[in-house]
């Protein structure tokens, strides 16, 4: 088996990745099996540079708050703000503290300096304004959307005033109540005010769509796309808060599915700009149904990758990343009968294998699934090798 695998793997670079695909996809997704490892961020940065310089990619999208990501995009595109400010305010999930993310932003700004707008790199966060402990208030998205419309259309066309939105939203703390993640009765998502806000958000988005040509003419296409982001985020957040108040047993699966729906909608919007590299966890980007255990019970939902693949088809590509060891997290040498174990036996520190070809070499029965001793690392599911266009394997991920 190892001999056959040697012939099936290549170096990890943009050329090898493109050789696995029928053409240049609009969205090329690079997954990771765990978050926050600088080695994997360095690999992402290296591949993005290659895709920019060799394949004409102009956008990178990562698993971070889509509204906070506007701060990063403004900086890399026009130099607005400082690098320190951007790293502090432009990322969710504490991603701004990682050296790999800082280096990505620094390089993008350096690349853009002096280039015309049509050639500049762009940055996008594609996650919702969500953290593990809950969801943000809809205030920022709703008020920004209302402001965009109020500046361009007649007042009598607006479904409400800014003061009405402020009154219905109320104190932001009631939306961000941490206890609501575990206790649906603590969520404001099904209050009368939340219900009215959902209707108003829908009306505002409908007005935005109906007046698209007028708004583009009065401002710019970039401003219109930003307003669309505010609209997607407002409706997605209010939908998520509504689900947080759901007392049914399927609540967590619903929340996970809605989060990935927000990500999918944002990814489809990114794809409209042109070719983009996407970086997020494998479970968000894979084509198959995602699953994890929460509270000892299995939870399943359709990933953002599966949703986008259903829309884009061959214009969506997915490279999963698998790793051998993560010793500082007590993840040692993988068992020889797992996908990671078979790849670990190869004399390469990192390599790239085509998913369908690898699945063919593995035969009719998939390898054994790997079991992680650490909750923060999710091993590659051997049953879905053929659903990845390629598998990037990193033999050892050291602590840094």
XYZ file of C-alpha atoms in Angstrom:
400
model
C 0.000 0.000 0.000
C 2.787 2.448 0.926
C 4.475 1.847 -2.448
C 1.260 2.688 -4.313
C 0.697 5.754 -2.134
C 4.170 7.086 -2.936
C 3.144 7.297 -6.583
C -0.178 8.975 -5.726
C 1.097 11.938 -3.710
C 2.716 15.194 -4.743
C 4.249 18.258 -3.184
C 1.800 20.710 -1.645
C 1.619 23.689 -3.974
C -0.855 25.557 -6.162
C 0.167 23.760 -9.346
C -0.392 20.324 -7.830
C -3.749 21.406 -6.403
C -4.965 22.752 -9.748
C -3.890 19.549 -11.473
C -6.444 17.678 -9.357
C -9.307 19.851 -10.626
C -11.126 20.063 -13.975
C -10.696 23.846 -14.041
C -10.142 26.893 -11.861
C -12.951 26.908 -9.249
C -14.527 30.125 -8.062
C -14.202 28.861 -4.495
C -11.237 26.693 -3.550
C -11.747 25.580 0.048
C -8.811 24.569 2.221
C -10.011 22.901 5.400
C -8.176 22.292 8.649
C -8.860 19.613 11.291
C -8.089 21.879 14.246
C -7.859 25.614 14.851
C -5.057 27.866 15.987
C -1.984 25.929 14.821
C 0.606 28.258 13.330
C 2.015 25.524 11.074
C -1.344 25.202 9.331
C -1.730 28.986 9.086
C 1.730 29.243 7.529
C 0.760 26.598 4.975
C -2.444 28.482 4.177
C -0.514 31.730 3.696
C 2.014 30.060 1.423
C -0.702 28.510 -0.735
C -2.651 31.775 -0.928
C 0.425 33.625 -2.194
C 0.879 30.982 -4.867
C -2.771 31.100 -5.929
C -2.555 34.892 -6.144
C 0.661 34.968 -8.136
C 0.114 31.928 -10.344
C -3.654 31.509 -10.687
C -5.072 35.039 -10.362
C -6.965 34.552 -7.104
C -7.816 37.871 -5.462
C -9.773 37.081 -2.286
C -9.228 35.052 0.842
C -12.202 34.187 3.043
C -11.787 32.781 6.537
C -13.920 31.469 9.383
C -14.274 34.770 11.215
C -17.017 37.334 11.912
C -18.194 38.761 8.576
C -18.813 42.242 9.976
C -15.506 42.446 11.811
C -13.856 41.294 8.596
C -14.816 44.596 6.983
C -12.145 46.234 9.172
C -9.519 43.916 7.687
C -10.771 44.415 4.135
C -10.657 48.200 4.504
C -7.076 47.989 5.736
C -5.703 45.642 3.072
C -7.560 47.457 0.275
C -6.917 51.074 1.246
C -4.615 51.179 4.270
C -7.332 52.472 6.594
C -6.253 52.079 10.234
C -3.127 50.394 11.568
C -2.084 46.766 11.580
C -2.358 46.589 15.376
C -5.884 48.026 15.306
C -6.928 45.633 12.582
C -5.657 42.574 14.428
C -7.490 43.667 17.564
C -10.824 44.625 15.979
C -10.964 42.739 12.678
C -11.176 39.127 13.846
C -13.501 37.063 16.018
C -12.660 33.889 17.980
C -9.393 35.571 19.075
C -7.895 34.829 15.630
C -6.197 38.236 15.649
C -3.696 37.007 18.224
C -2.138 34.448 15.866
C 1.094 35.319 14.077
C -0.033 33.561 10.891
C -3.089 35.784 10.598
C -1.040 38.900 11.261
C 1.433 37.891 8.559
C -1.437 37.279 6.120
C -2.857 40.778 6.660
C 0.589 42.405 6.506
C 1.433 40.671 3.224
C -1.934 41.511 1.638
C -1.525 45.193 2.482
C 2.028 45.191 1.120
C 0.875 43.462 -2.079
C -1.934 45.991 -2.622
C 0.156 49.110 -2.098
C 0.311 51.061 -5.340
C -1.894 48.668 -7.321
C -5.111 49.733 -9.082
C -8.364 48.734 -7.379
C -9.075 46.009 -9.944
C -5.877 44.165 -8.992
C -6.040 44.508 -5.212
C -6.517 41.573 -2.885
C -9.652 41.416 -0.763
C -10.396 39.859 2.615
C -13.697 38.430 3.829
C -14.889 36.941 7.076
C -17.639 34.446 6.302
C -18.828 33.362 9.741
C -21.743 35.085 11.398
C -21.266 37.389 14.423
C -21.334 34.266 16.582
C -19.198 32.977 19.415
C -19.373 29.703 21.331
C -21.269 31.432 24.135
C -23.928 32.956 21.903
C -24.770 35.433 19.179
C -24.382 39.180 18.786
C -27.131 41.748 18.985
C -28.633 42.506 15.555
C -28.081 46.226 16.175
C -24.968 46.758 14.037
C -26.291 44.896 11.007
C -29.829 46.320 11.156
C -28.879 49.940 11.760
C -26.151 49.851 9.098
C -28.602 48.388 6.580
C -31.186 51.052 7.452
C -28.575 53.816 7.119
C -27.496 52.587 3.675
C -31.088 52.682 2.454
C -31.991 55.960 4.159
C -29.125 57.693 2.358
C -30.331 56.603 -1.071
C -34.141 56.207 -1.158
C -37.122 58.357 -0.227
C -38.003 58.232 3.455
C -41.566 57.100 2.777
C -40.237 53.894 1.181
C -38.562 52.759 4.393
C -40.630 50.298 6.468
C -39.577 51.949 9.737
C -37.448 54.664 11.279
C -34.062 54.230 12.921
C -35.750 55.110 16.238
C -38.179 52.199 15.822
C -35.301 49.790 15.296
C -33.530 51.150 18.364
C -36.659 50.725 20.492
C -37.310 47.163 19.335
C -33.679 46.083 19.777
C -33.525 47.537 23.265
C -30.537 46.770 25.477
C -27.906 44.760 23.608
C -27.174 42.651 26.679
C -30.469 40.811 26.421
C -29.418 39.480 23.001
C -25.943 38.427 24.141
C -27.055 36.718 27.384
C -24.535 33.806 27.708
C -27.023 31.595 29.564
C -29.264 31.520 26.467
C -26.912 29.114 24.706
C -27.843 26.362 27.159
C -31.235 27.609 28.348
C -33.713 28.537 25.584
C -35.948 30.304 28.097
C -33.197 32.928 28.548
C -33.216 33.830 24.841
C -34.978 36.926 23.535
C -35.267 35.355 20.091
C -39.001 34.642 20.225
C -40.148 37.827 21.935
C -42.713 40.077 20.267
C -39.961 42.614 19.540
C -37.755 39.971 17.892
C -40.682 38.857 15.747
C -41.317 42.403 14.576
C -37.621 42.908 13.863
C -37.573 39.807 11.649
C -40.395 41.233 9.548
C -38.731 44.636 9.311
C -35.391 43.062 8.369
C -37.104 41.144 5.596
C -38.753 44.348 4.334
C -35.453 46.222 4.412
C -33.677 43.472 2.451
C -36.505 43.386 -0.091
C -36.201 47.153 -0.561
C -32.436 46.816 -0.952
C -32.865 44.196 -3.672
C -35.648 46.082 -5.441
C -33.605 49.298 -5.533
C -30.264 47.693 -6.390
C -29.616 49.626 -9.626
C -30.521 52.918 -7.924
C -28.232 52.216 -4.967
C -25.326 51.197 -7.181
C -25.772 54.370 -9.231
C -25.974 56.582 -6.158
C -22.988 54.982 -4.397
C -20.958 52.107 -5.865
C -21.162 48.373 -6.393
C -18.874 47.848 -3.385
C -21.229 49.891 -1.181
C -24.217 47.911 -2.442
C -22.449 44.608 -1.754
C -21.651 45.817 1.752
C -25.319 46.704 2.289
C -26.245 43.204 1.104
C -23.845 41.807 3.712
C -25.604 43.831 6.402
C -28.920 42.465 5.173
C -27.758 38.826 5.148
C -26.282 39.237 8.592
C -29.373 40.889 10.075
C -31.763 38.226 8.802
C -29.355 35.406 9.651
C -28.783 36.671 13.184
C -32.481 37.101 13.888
C -33.143 33.610 12.530
C -30.377 32.256 14.781
C -31.752 34.040 17.851
C -35.199 32.612 17.073
C -33.657 29.122 17.056
C -31.847 29.792 20.336
C -35.284 30.100 21.970
C -36.347 26.709 20.588
C -36.889 24.221 23.448
C -37.067 21.134 21.195
C -34.487 18.284 21.263
C -33.284 19.267 17.780
C -32.231 22.732 18.907
C -28.446 22.293 18.681
C -28.602 20.677 15.239
C -30.776 23.583 14.099
C -28.296 26.153 15.449
C -25.319 24.453 13.818
C -27.179 24.240 10.523
C -28.165 27.905 10.647
C -24.590 28.938 11.365
C -23.382 27.062 8.294
C -26.224 28.555 6.255
C -24.902 32.029 7.155
C -21.429 30.909 6.100
C -22.737 29.456 2.832
C -24.605 32.660 1.924
C -21.469 34.687 2.595
C -19.334 32.301 0.544
C -21.697 32.556 -2.420
C -21.424 36.353 -2.201
C -17.610 36.071 -2.143
C -17.775 33.843 -5.230
C -19.517 36.641 -7.144
C -16.300 38.688 -6.934
C -14.191 36.043 -8.635
C -11.857 33.208 -7.592
C -11.271 32.999 -3.834
C -9.426 30.763 -1.394
C -11.540 29.771 1.610
C -10.012 28.670 4.916
C -12.100 27.158 7.697
C -12.518 23.936 9.627
C -12.983 20.760 7.587
C -16.422 20.234 9.140
C -17.629 23.526 7.630
C -16.179 22.954 4.163
C -16.670 19.245 3.458
C -19.300 18.077 0.989
C -20.777 15.406 3.236
C -23.087 15.875 6.198
C -21.212 17.106 9.266
C -21.566 15.571 12.678
C -20.184 15.856 16.181
C -21.115 14.799 19.675
C -22.537 17.397 22.031
C -23.578 16.474 25.547
C -22.807 12.863 24.718
C -25.301 12.800 21.834
C -24.636 12.857 18.067
C -25.628 16.050 16.233
C -25.797 16.251 12.442
C -26.226 19.152 10.001
C -25.371 20.109 6.421
C -22.089 21.982 6.206
C -21.527 25.256 4.386
C -19.392 23.337 1.888
C -22.240 20.950 1.091
C -24.646 23.880 0.650
C -22.251 25.783 -1.609
C -21.393 22.665 -3.602
C -25.100 22.162 -4.301
C -25.189 25.657 -5.847
C -21.795 25.896 -7.576
C -21.075 22.292 -8.554
C -17.675 22.028 -10.236
C -16.918 25.658 -9.387
C -16.511 24.594 -5.750
C -13.472 22.535 -4.782
C -12.483 21.151 -1.390
C -9.036 20.250 -0.109
C -9.190 18.676 3.336
C -6.188 18.875 5.634
C -5.210 15.870 7.714
C -2.394 15.718 10.250
C -0.147 13.067 11.736
C 0.879 14.261 15.183
C -0.092 17.132 17.432
C 2.016 16.058 20.392
C 1.468 19.164 22.504
C -2.214 18.184 22.468
C -1.436 14.517 23.252
C -2.183 13.465 19.674
C 0.602 10.995 18.933
C 1.564 8.828 15.964
C -1.594 7.736 14.128
C -2.478 4.025 14.024
C -1.169 2.372 10.872
C -4.640 1.285 9.718
C -6.041 4.866 9.531
C -5.844 7.306 6.612
C -3.473 9.438 8.679
C -1.392 6.368 9.554
C -1.004 5.317 5.915
C 0.097 8.812 4.918
C 2.348 9.102 7.971
C 4.349 6.120 6.724
C 5.416 8.061 3.636
C 8.849 9.765 3.657
C 7.386 13.274 3.272
C 6.815 16.009 5.834
C 3.768 17.103 3.869
C 2.090 15.941 0.704
C -1.043 16.224 -1.426
C -3.145 13.307 -2.645
C -6.194 13.358 -4.886
C -9.254 12.226 -2.942
C -10.852 9.982 -5.591
C -7.517 8.377 -6.478
C -6.680 7.779 -2.833
C -10.121 6.234 -2.287
C -9.437 3.853 -5.185
C -6.123 2.772 -3.687
C -7.770 2.096 -0.333
C -10.031 -0.511 -1.910
C -13.619 -1.435 -1.140
C -13.331 -1.105 2.618
C -12.259 2.255 4.094
C -9.482 2.368 6.704
C -10.303 2.452 10.380
C -11.437 5.793 11.789
C -8.910 7.566 13.963
C -9.956 8.501 17.501
C -8.647 11.776 18.925
C -7.733 12.030 22.621
C -8.276 15.803 22.391
C -11.667 17.339 21.627
C -10.154 20.194 19.637
C -8.890 17.957 16.841
C -11.299 16.111 14.534
C -9.613 13.326 12.511
C -10.441 12.821 8.856
C -13.459 10.589 8.242
C -12.166 7.686 6.103
C -15.655 7.010 4.732
C -15.569 10.274 2.768
C -12.137 10.255 1.139
C -13.687 10.338 -2.325
C -15.743 13.453 -1.514
C -12.616 15.601 -1.135
C -10.893 16.777 -4.292
C -7.621 16.455 -2.453
C -6.129 15.745 0.951
C -3.290 17.886 2.230
C -1.303 15.905 4.781
C 1.009 17.506 7.348
C 3.059 14.875 9.126
C 3.899 16.675 12.370
C 2.409 19.891 13.759
C 4.774 21.238 16.426
C 3.883 23.667 19.166
C 5.013 27.244 18.456
